[in-house]
Coordinates of C-alpha atoms in Angstrom, one line a residue:
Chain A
X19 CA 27.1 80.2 141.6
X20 CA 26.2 77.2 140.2
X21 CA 23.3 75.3 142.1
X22 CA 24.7 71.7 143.1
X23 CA 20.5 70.6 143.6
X24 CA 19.5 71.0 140.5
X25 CA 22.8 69.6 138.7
X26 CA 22.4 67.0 140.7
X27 CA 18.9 66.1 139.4
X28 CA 20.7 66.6 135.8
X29 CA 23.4 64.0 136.7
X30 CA 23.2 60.8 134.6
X31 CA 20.0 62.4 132.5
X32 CA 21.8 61.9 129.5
X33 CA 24.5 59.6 128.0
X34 CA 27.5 59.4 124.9
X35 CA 25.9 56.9 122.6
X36 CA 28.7 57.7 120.0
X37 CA 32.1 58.3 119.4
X38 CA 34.4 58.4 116.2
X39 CA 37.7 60.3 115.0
X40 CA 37.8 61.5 111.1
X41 CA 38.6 58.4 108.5
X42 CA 42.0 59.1 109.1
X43 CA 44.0 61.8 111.6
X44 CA 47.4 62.5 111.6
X45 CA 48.1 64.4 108.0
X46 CA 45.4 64.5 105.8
X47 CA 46.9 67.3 103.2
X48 CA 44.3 66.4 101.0
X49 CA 41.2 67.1 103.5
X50 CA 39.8 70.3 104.6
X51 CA 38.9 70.9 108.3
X52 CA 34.8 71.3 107.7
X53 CA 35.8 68.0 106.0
X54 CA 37.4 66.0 109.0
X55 CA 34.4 67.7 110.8
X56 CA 32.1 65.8 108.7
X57 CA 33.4 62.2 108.5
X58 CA 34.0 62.4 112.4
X59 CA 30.3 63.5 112.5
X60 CA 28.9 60.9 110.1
X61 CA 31.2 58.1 112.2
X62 CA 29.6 59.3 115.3
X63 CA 26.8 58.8 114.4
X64 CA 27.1 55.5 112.0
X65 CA 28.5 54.6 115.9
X66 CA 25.5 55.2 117.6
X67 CA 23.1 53.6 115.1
X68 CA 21.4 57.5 114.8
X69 CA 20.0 58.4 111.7
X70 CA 21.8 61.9 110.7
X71 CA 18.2 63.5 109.8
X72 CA 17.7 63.0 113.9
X73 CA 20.4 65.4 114.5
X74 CA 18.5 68.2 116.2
X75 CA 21.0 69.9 118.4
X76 CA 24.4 71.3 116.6
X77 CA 27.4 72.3 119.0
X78 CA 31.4 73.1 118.1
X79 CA 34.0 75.3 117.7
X80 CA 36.7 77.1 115.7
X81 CA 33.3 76.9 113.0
X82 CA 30.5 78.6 113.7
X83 CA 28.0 76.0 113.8
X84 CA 26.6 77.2 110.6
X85 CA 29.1 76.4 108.0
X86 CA 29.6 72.5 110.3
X87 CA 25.6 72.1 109.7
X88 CA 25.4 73.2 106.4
X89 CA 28.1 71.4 105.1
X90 CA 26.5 67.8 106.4
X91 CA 23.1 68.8 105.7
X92 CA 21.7 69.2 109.1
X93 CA 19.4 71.8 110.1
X94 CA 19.4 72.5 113.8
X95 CA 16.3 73.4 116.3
X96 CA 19.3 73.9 118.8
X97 CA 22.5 75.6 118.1
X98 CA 25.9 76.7 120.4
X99 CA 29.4 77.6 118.7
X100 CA 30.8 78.2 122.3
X101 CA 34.8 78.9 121.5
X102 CA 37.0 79.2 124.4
X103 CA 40.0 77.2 122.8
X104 CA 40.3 73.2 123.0
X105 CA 38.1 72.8 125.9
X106 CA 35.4 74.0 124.0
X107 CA 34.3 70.6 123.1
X108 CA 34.4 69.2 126.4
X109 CA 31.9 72.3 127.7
X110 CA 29.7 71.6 124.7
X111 CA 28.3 68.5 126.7
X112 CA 27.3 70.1 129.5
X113 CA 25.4 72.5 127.3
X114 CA 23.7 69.1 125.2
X115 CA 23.1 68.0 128.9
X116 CA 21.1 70.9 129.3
X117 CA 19.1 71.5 126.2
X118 CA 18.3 68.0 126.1
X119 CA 16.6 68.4 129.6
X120 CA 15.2 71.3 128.8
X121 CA 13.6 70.1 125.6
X122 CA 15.6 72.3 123.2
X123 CA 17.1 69.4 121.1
X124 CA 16.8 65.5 121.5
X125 CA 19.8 64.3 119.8
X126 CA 22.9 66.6 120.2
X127 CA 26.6 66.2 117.8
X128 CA 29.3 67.8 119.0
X129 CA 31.8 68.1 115.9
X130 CA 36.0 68.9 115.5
X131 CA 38.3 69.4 112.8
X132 CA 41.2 70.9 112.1
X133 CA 44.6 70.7 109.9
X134 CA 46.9 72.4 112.1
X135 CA 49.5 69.9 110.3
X136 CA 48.5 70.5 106.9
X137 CA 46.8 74.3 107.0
X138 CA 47.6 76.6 103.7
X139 CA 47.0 79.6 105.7
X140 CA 47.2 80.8 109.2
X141 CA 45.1 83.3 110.0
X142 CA 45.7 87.2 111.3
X143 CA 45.5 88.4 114.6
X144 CA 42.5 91.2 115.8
X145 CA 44.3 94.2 116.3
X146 CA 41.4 95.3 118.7
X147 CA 41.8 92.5 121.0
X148 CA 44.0 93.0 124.2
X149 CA 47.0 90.5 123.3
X150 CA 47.9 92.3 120.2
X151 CA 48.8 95.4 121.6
X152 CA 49.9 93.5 125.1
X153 CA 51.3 90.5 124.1
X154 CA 52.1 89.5 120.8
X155 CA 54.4 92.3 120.0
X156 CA 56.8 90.1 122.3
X157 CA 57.1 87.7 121.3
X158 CA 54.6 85.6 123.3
X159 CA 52.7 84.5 120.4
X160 CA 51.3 81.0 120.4
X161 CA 50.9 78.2 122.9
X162 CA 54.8 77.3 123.6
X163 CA 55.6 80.7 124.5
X164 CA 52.7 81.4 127.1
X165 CA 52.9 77.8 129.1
X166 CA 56.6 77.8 129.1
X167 CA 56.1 81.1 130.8
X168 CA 53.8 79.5 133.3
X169 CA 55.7 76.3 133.9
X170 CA 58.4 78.5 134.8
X171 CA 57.0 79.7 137.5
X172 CA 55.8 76.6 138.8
X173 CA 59.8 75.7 138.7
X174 CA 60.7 78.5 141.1
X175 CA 57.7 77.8 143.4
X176 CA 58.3 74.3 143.8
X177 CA 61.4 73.3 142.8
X178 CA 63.5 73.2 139.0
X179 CA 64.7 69.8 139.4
X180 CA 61.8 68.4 140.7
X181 CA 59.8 69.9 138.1
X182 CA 61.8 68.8 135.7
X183 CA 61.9 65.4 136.3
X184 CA 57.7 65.5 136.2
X185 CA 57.9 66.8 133.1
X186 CA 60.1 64.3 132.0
X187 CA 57.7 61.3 133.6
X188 CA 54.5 62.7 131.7
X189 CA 56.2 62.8 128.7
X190 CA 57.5 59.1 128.5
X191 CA 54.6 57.5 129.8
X192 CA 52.4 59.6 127.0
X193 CA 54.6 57.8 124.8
X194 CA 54.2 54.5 126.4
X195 CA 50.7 54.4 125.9
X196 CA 51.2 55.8 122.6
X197 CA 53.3 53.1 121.0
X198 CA 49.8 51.1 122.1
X199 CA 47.4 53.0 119.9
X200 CA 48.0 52.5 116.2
X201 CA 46.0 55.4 115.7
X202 CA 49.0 57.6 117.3
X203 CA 51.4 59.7 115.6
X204 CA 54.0 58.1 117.7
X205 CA 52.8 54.6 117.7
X206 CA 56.2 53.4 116.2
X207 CA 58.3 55.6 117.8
X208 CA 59.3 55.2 121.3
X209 CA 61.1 57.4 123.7
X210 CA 63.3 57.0 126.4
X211 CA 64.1 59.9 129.7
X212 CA 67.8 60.3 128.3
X213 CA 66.3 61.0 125.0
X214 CA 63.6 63.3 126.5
X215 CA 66.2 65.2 128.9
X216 CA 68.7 65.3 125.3
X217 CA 66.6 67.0 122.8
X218 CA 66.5 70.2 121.7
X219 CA 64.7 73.3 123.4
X220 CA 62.1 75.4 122.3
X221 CA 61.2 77.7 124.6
X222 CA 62.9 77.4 127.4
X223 CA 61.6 75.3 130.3
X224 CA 60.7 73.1 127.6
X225 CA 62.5 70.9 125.0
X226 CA 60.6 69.6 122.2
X227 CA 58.9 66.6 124.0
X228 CA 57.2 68.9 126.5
X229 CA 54.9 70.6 123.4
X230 CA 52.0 68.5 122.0
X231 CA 51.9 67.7 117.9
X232 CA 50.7 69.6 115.4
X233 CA 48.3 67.1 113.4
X234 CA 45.1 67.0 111.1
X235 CA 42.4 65.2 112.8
X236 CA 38.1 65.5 113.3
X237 CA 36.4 63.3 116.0
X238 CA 32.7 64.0 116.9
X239 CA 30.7 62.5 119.7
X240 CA 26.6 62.1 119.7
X241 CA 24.5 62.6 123.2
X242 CA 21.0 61.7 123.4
X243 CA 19.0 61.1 126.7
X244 CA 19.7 58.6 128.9
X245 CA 15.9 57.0 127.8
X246 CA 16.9 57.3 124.2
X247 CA 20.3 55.8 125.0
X248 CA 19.2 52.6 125.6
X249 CA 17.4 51.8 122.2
X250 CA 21.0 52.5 120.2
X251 CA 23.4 50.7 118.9
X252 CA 26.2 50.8 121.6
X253 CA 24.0 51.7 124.7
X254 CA 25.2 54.7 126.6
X255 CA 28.0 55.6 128.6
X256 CA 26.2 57.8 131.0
X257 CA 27.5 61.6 131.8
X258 CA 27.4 61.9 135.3
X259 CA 28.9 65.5 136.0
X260 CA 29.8 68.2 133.8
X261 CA 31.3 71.5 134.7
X262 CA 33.1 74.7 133.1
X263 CA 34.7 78.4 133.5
X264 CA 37.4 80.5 132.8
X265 CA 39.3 83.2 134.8
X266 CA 41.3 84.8 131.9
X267 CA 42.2 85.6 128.4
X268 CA 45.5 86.6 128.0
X269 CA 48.6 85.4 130.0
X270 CA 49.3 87.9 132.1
X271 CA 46.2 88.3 133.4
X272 CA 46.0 84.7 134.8
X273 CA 45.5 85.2 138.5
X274 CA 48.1 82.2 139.6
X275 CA 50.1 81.0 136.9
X276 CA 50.3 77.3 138.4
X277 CA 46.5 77.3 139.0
X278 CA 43.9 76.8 136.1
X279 CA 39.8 76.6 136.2
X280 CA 40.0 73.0 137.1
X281 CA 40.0 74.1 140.4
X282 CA 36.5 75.0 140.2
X283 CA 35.7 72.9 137.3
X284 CA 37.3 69.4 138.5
X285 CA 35.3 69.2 141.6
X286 CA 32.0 71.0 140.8
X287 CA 31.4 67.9 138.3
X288 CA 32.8 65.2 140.9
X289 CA 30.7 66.5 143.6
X290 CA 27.4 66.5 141.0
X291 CA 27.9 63.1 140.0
X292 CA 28.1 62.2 143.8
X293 CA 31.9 60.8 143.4
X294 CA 35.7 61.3 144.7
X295 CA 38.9 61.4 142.9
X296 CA 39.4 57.7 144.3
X297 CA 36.2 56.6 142.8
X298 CA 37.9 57.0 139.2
X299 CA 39.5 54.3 137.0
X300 CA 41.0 56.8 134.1
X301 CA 41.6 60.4 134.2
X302 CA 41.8 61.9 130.2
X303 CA 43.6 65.0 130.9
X304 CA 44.1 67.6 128.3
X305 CA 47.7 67.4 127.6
X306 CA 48.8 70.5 125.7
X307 CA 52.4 70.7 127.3
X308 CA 53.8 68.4 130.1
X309 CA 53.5 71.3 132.1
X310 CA 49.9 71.0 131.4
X311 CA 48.9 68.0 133.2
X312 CA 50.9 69.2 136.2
X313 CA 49.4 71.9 137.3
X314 CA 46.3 70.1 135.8
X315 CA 46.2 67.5 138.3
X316 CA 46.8 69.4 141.1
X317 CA 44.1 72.4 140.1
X318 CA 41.3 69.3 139.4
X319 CA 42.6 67.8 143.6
X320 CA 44.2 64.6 142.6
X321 CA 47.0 66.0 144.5
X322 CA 47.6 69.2 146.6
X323 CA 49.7 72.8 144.8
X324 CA 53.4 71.9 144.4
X325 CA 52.3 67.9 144.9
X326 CA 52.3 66.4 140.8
X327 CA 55.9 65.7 140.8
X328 CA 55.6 63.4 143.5
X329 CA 52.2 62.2 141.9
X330 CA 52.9 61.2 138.7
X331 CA 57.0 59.8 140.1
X332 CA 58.4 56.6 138.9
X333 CA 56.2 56.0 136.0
X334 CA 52.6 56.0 138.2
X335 CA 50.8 57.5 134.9
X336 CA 52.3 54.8 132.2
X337 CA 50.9 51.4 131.3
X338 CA 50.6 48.9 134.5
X339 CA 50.9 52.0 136.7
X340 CA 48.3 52.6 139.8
X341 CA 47.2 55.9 137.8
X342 CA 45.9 55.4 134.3
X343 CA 46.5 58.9 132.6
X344 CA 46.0 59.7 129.0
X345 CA 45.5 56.1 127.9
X346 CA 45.4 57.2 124.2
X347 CA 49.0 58.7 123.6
X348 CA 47.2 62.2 124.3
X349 CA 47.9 65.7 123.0
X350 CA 52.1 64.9 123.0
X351 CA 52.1 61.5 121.4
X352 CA 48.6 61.0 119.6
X353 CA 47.1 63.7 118.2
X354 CA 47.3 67.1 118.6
X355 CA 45.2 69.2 115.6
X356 CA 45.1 72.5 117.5
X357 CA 42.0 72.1 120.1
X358 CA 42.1 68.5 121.4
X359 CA 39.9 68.4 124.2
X360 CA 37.3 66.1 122.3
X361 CA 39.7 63.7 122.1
X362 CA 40.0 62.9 125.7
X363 CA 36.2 62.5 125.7
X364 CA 36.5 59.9 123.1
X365 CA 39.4 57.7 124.9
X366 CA 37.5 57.9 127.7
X367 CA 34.1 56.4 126.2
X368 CA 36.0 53.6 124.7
X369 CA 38.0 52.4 127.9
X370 CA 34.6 52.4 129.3
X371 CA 33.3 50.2 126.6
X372 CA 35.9 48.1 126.2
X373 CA 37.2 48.6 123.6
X374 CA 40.7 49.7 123.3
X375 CA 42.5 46.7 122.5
X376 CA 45.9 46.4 124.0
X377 CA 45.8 49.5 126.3
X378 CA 42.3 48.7 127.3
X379 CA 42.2 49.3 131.3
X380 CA 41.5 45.7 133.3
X381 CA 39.2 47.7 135.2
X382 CA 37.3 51.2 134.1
X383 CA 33.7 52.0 135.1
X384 CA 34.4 55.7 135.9
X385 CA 36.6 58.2 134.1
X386 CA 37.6 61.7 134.3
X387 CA 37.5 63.6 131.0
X388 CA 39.1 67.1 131.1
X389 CA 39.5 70.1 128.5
X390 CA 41.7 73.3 128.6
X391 CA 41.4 75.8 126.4
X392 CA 43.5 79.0 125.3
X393 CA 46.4 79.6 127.3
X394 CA 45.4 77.9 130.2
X395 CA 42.3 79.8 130.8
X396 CA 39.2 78.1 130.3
X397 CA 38.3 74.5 131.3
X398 CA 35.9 71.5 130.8
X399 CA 35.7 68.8 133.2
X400 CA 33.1 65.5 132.5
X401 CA 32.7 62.6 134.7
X402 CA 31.5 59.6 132.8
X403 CA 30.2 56.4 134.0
X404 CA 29.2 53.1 132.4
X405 CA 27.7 49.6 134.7
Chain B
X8 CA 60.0 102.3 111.5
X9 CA 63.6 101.1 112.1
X10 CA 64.6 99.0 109.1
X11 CA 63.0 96.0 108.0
X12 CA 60.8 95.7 111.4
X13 CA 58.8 93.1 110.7
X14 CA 57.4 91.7 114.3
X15 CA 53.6 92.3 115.0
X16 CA 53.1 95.7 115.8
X17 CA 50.6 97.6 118.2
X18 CA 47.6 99.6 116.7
X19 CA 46.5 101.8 119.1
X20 CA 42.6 101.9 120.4
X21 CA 40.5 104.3 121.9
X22 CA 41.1 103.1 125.3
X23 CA 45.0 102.9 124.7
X24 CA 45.9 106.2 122.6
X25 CA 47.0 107.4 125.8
X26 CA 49.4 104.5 126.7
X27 CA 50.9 104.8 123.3
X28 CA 51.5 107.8 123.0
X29 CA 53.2 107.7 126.8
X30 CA 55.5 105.0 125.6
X31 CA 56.8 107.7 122.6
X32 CA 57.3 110.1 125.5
X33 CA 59.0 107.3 127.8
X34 CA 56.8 107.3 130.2
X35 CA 54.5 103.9 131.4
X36 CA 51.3 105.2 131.7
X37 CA 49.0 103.2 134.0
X38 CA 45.1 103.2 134.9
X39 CA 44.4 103.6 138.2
X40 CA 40.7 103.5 139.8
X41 CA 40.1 106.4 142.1
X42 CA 37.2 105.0 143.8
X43 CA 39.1 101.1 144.3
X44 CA 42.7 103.4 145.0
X45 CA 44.2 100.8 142.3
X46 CA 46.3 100.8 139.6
X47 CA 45.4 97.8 137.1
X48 CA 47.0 96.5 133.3
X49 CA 45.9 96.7 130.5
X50 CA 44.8 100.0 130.1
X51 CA 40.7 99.9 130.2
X52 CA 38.0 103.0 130.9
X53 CA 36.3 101.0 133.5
X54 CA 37.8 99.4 136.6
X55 CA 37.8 95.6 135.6
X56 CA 37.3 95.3 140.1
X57 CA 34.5 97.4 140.8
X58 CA 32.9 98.0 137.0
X59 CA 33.1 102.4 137.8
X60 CA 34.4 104.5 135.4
X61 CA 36.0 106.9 137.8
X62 CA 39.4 105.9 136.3
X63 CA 42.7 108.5 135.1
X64 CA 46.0 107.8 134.1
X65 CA 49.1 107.5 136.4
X66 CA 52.2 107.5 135.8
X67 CA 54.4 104.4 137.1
X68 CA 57.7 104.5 138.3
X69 CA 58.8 101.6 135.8
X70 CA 60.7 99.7 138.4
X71 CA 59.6 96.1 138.4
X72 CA 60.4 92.7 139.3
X73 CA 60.3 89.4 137.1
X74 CA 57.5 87.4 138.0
X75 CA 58.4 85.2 135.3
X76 CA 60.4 84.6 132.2
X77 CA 61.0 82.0 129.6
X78 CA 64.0 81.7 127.0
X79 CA 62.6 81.2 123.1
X80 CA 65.0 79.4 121.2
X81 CA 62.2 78.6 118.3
X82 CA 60.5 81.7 116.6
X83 CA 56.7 81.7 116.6
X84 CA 56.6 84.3 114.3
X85 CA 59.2 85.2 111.3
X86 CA 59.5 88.3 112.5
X87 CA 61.9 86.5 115.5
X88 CA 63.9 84.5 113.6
X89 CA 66.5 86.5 114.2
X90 CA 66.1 87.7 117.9
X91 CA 66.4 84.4 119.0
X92 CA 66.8 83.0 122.0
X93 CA 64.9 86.2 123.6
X94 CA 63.4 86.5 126.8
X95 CA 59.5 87.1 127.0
X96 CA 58.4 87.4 130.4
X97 CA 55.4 88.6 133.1
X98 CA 56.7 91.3 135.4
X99 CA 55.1 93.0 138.4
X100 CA 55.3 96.3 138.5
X101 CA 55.9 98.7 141.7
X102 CA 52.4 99.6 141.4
X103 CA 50.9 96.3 141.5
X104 CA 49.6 95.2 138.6
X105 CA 51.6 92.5 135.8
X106 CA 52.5 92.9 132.8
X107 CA 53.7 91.0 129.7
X108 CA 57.0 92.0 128.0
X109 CA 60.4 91.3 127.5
X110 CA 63.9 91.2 129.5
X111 CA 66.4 93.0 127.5
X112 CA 70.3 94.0 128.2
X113 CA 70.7 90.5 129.9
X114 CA 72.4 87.2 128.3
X115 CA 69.6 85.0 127.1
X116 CA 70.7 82.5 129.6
X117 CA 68.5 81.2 132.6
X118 CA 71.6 81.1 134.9
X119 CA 71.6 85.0 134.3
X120 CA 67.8 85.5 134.7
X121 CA 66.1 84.8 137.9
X122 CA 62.5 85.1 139.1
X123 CA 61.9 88.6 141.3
X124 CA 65.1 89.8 139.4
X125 CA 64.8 93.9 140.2
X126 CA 63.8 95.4 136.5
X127 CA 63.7 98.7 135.4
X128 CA 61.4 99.9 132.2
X129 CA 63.5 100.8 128.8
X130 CA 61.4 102.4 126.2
X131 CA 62.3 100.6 122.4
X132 CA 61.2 102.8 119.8
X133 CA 59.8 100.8 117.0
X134 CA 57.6 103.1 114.6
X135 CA 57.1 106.8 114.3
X136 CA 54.2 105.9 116.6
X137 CA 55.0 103.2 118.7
X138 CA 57.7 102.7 121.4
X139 CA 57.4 99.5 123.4
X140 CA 57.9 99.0 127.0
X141 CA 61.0 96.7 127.8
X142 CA 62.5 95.7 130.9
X143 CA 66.3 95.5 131.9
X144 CA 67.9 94.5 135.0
X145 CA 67.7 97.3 137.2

């Protein structure tokens, strides 16, 4: 079991001096992922003032580290292509946290890209994994298919309507704080609970508003210790707790369907950085599917199993609300290339700098940032903290 | 292979010859650890509880219930382009442990589906090889 001592010791040892999405996300047709990996890399780092020959720690995911580094020219003392789906990012700073400590690296990158929108090819399962002889055959092949079979059995647990109509609430305040980011894919388009509870299905519990895009984007973040941090360009927002783990790998196997890691993940990093949920001013929580950020919130302990309807009710999550949630558009209404979960870690750094124009939060010193990954089986939880 | 099957299809592994090739016969073939007294899914040599390999083969009743279900009405694969809407789901089996499969025999219609639903197994034959394991209302 983890050892709450010494990750307490670790807690605010290092910080996020930078930050920075690809040139452009949304669809690039004309970029290649190892591309978007790149420019969100260099950004990061043009963010944080940090030289690109200083990069001496190398972290992300879908890529093997390998083909990231040697595409930007960086040769790595420290190196981790951890891939457990789109919280992979988010776990990658707990690992930075620790090589840094440890003396492995001094300046860690954490890179993403993908062109989910825009990809040419997809690739072929491994017949000698589990799912293609268990699952796929199916039918239950892709994201949709799996959480639609988990959100329905949050339904019959806790209640369809009542389910429903959460579903409904994450989805339109998403894109209420969407149509406030210009960088969203839905920036122009609004959306309104009759035109939610209208559109089409497709895969029943969910209509087409409960899946997140399919985009191209990159975004990269840069973590340095908390010494270093104060010599850059931007300062750093500090990293106060980090956690991670995962209880499956294919769907069926999940032990609770309405239950994911963050039950482990959400409090371990709380409790290291020596906070509560009420001490937060943002939560950034991976929103793959409405149904996502349901049982989400209630595995992390903002609210108790069968609570998040009544949690996120009557617009609490959307702009002006008492609980700032997913203040960038998220997964459904932003950007959604594939594995998102770096994205939240990037929102989250810039309401804490200040810097997010018209959605920027009158108040936000603390903020959640949480990754899930594969089909709803691993997750990533950060806490971060700027004075 | 029936005609113009093109949906992913299972290639069996060392640990799962024996599952496959009780599928073709129509039976569902389980793995059960003789020193935990459990039967557990997927098939695996060692017991994913205790970590033994003092594992063998049952034989399950194929009576299950729906643990849950979900009704696609968008393929995710071209090979279900024209099954749709069809109904994946999770069922528990008599035995204990869950699978993944699909409800079949039954109106894709979730006023005609319901959670812990009685199931029985139906064996589809798919290739020379390979029949898979469906579920219809008992």
């Amino acid at each position: 079991m983890p050892v709450m001592d010494k990750l307490k010791n670790l807690s605010g040892t290092a910080a996020i001096v930078g930050v920075a999405e690809s040139d452009k996300i949304g669809r690039t047709p004309d970029k290649g992922p190892l591309e978007l990996h790149a420019e969100a890399g260099r950004n990061a780092l043009a963010d944080a003032g940090i030289d690109k020959s200083e990069v001496d720690g190398v972290f992300t995911a879908g890529y093997s580290t390998y083909d990231v580094a040697e595409y930007m020219g960086i040769t790595p003392h420290f190196t981790d292509s951890t891939t457990v789906g789109g919280s992979s990012f988010v776990i990658h700073i707990a690992h930075a946290i620790a090589a840094i400590q440890a003396g492995y690296c001094e300046v860690a990158l954490i890179t993403h890209g993908q062109t989910g929108r825009s990809d040419r090819a997809r690739a072929g399962g491994n017949p000698g994994l589990p799912t293609a002889q268990y699952e796929t055959p199916y039918g239950i092949i892709g994201p949709p298919v799996a959480y639609s079979l988990a959100a329905n059995r949050y339904m019959h647990q806790y209640g369809e309507d009542r389910t429903r109509e959460a579903m409904a609430n994450i989805a339109v305040s998403t894109r209420k704080w969407a149509n406030m980011n210009e960088k969203a894919f839905f920036y122009d388009t609004p959306m309104t609970f009759d035109e939610y509870h209208d559109s089409r299905w497709i895969s029943w519990p969910f209509h087409l508003p409960d899946c997140c895009l399919v985009t191209d984007a990159g975004a990269a973040i840069v973590i340095t210790s908390a010494e270093r941090a104060k010599s850059t360009k931007q300062g750093g927002v500090s990293i106060l707790g980090a956690a991670e783990g995962h209880d499956h790998s294919l769907l069926h196997q999940m032990p609770d369907l309405t239950r994911t890691w963050g039950r482990h993940s959400g409090p371990q990093a709380l409790e290291m950085a020596g906070l509560t949920h009420d001490d937060l001013d943002l939560a950034m929580v991976y929103d793959s599917f409405t149904y996502t950020v349901l049982a989400t919130l209630e595995s992390l302990g903002f609210c108790g199993p069968g609570e998040g309807p009544d949690f996120v009710a009557d617009q609490r999550t959307a702009p002006g609300g008492d609980f700032p949630l997913n203040t960038n558009g998220g997964g459904l209404s932003y950007t959604h290339p594939g594995m998102y979960g770096i994205f939240t870690v990037v929102e989250a750094v810039r309401q804490l700098r200040g810097e997010t124009g018209q959605r920027q939060l009158d108040e936000c010193k603390l903020a959640m940032a949480h990754g899930t990954g594969g089909l709803l089986a691993s997750t990533g939880t950060v806490i971060l903290g700027r004075d | 292979m029936a005609d113009g099957y093109n949906k992913p299809i299972p290639i069996p592994q060392p640990e799962s010859d024996n599952y496959w090739e009780g599928a073709k016969a129509g039976e569902l073939r389980l793995r059960k650890c003789d020193d935990c007294n459990q039967a557990y899914f997927y098939p695996r040599n060692i017991c994913p509880d205790c970590g033994n390999n003092n594992t063998s083969w049952i034989v399950a009743s194929g009576n299950a219930k729906i643990h849950t279900f979900a009704i696609v009405h968008r393929a995710p694969h071209p090979g279900f382009v024209e099954d749709i809407p069809y109904v994946p789901a999770i069922v528990e089996l008599e035995e204990g442990p869950r699978m993944a499969t699909q409800i079949v025999n039954v109106e894709a219609d979730p006023s005609k589906i319901s959670i812990d639903m009685a199931v029985k197994v139906v064996f589809e034959s798919i290739t020379d090889e390979i029949s898979l394991p469906k579920f219809e209302p008992a």
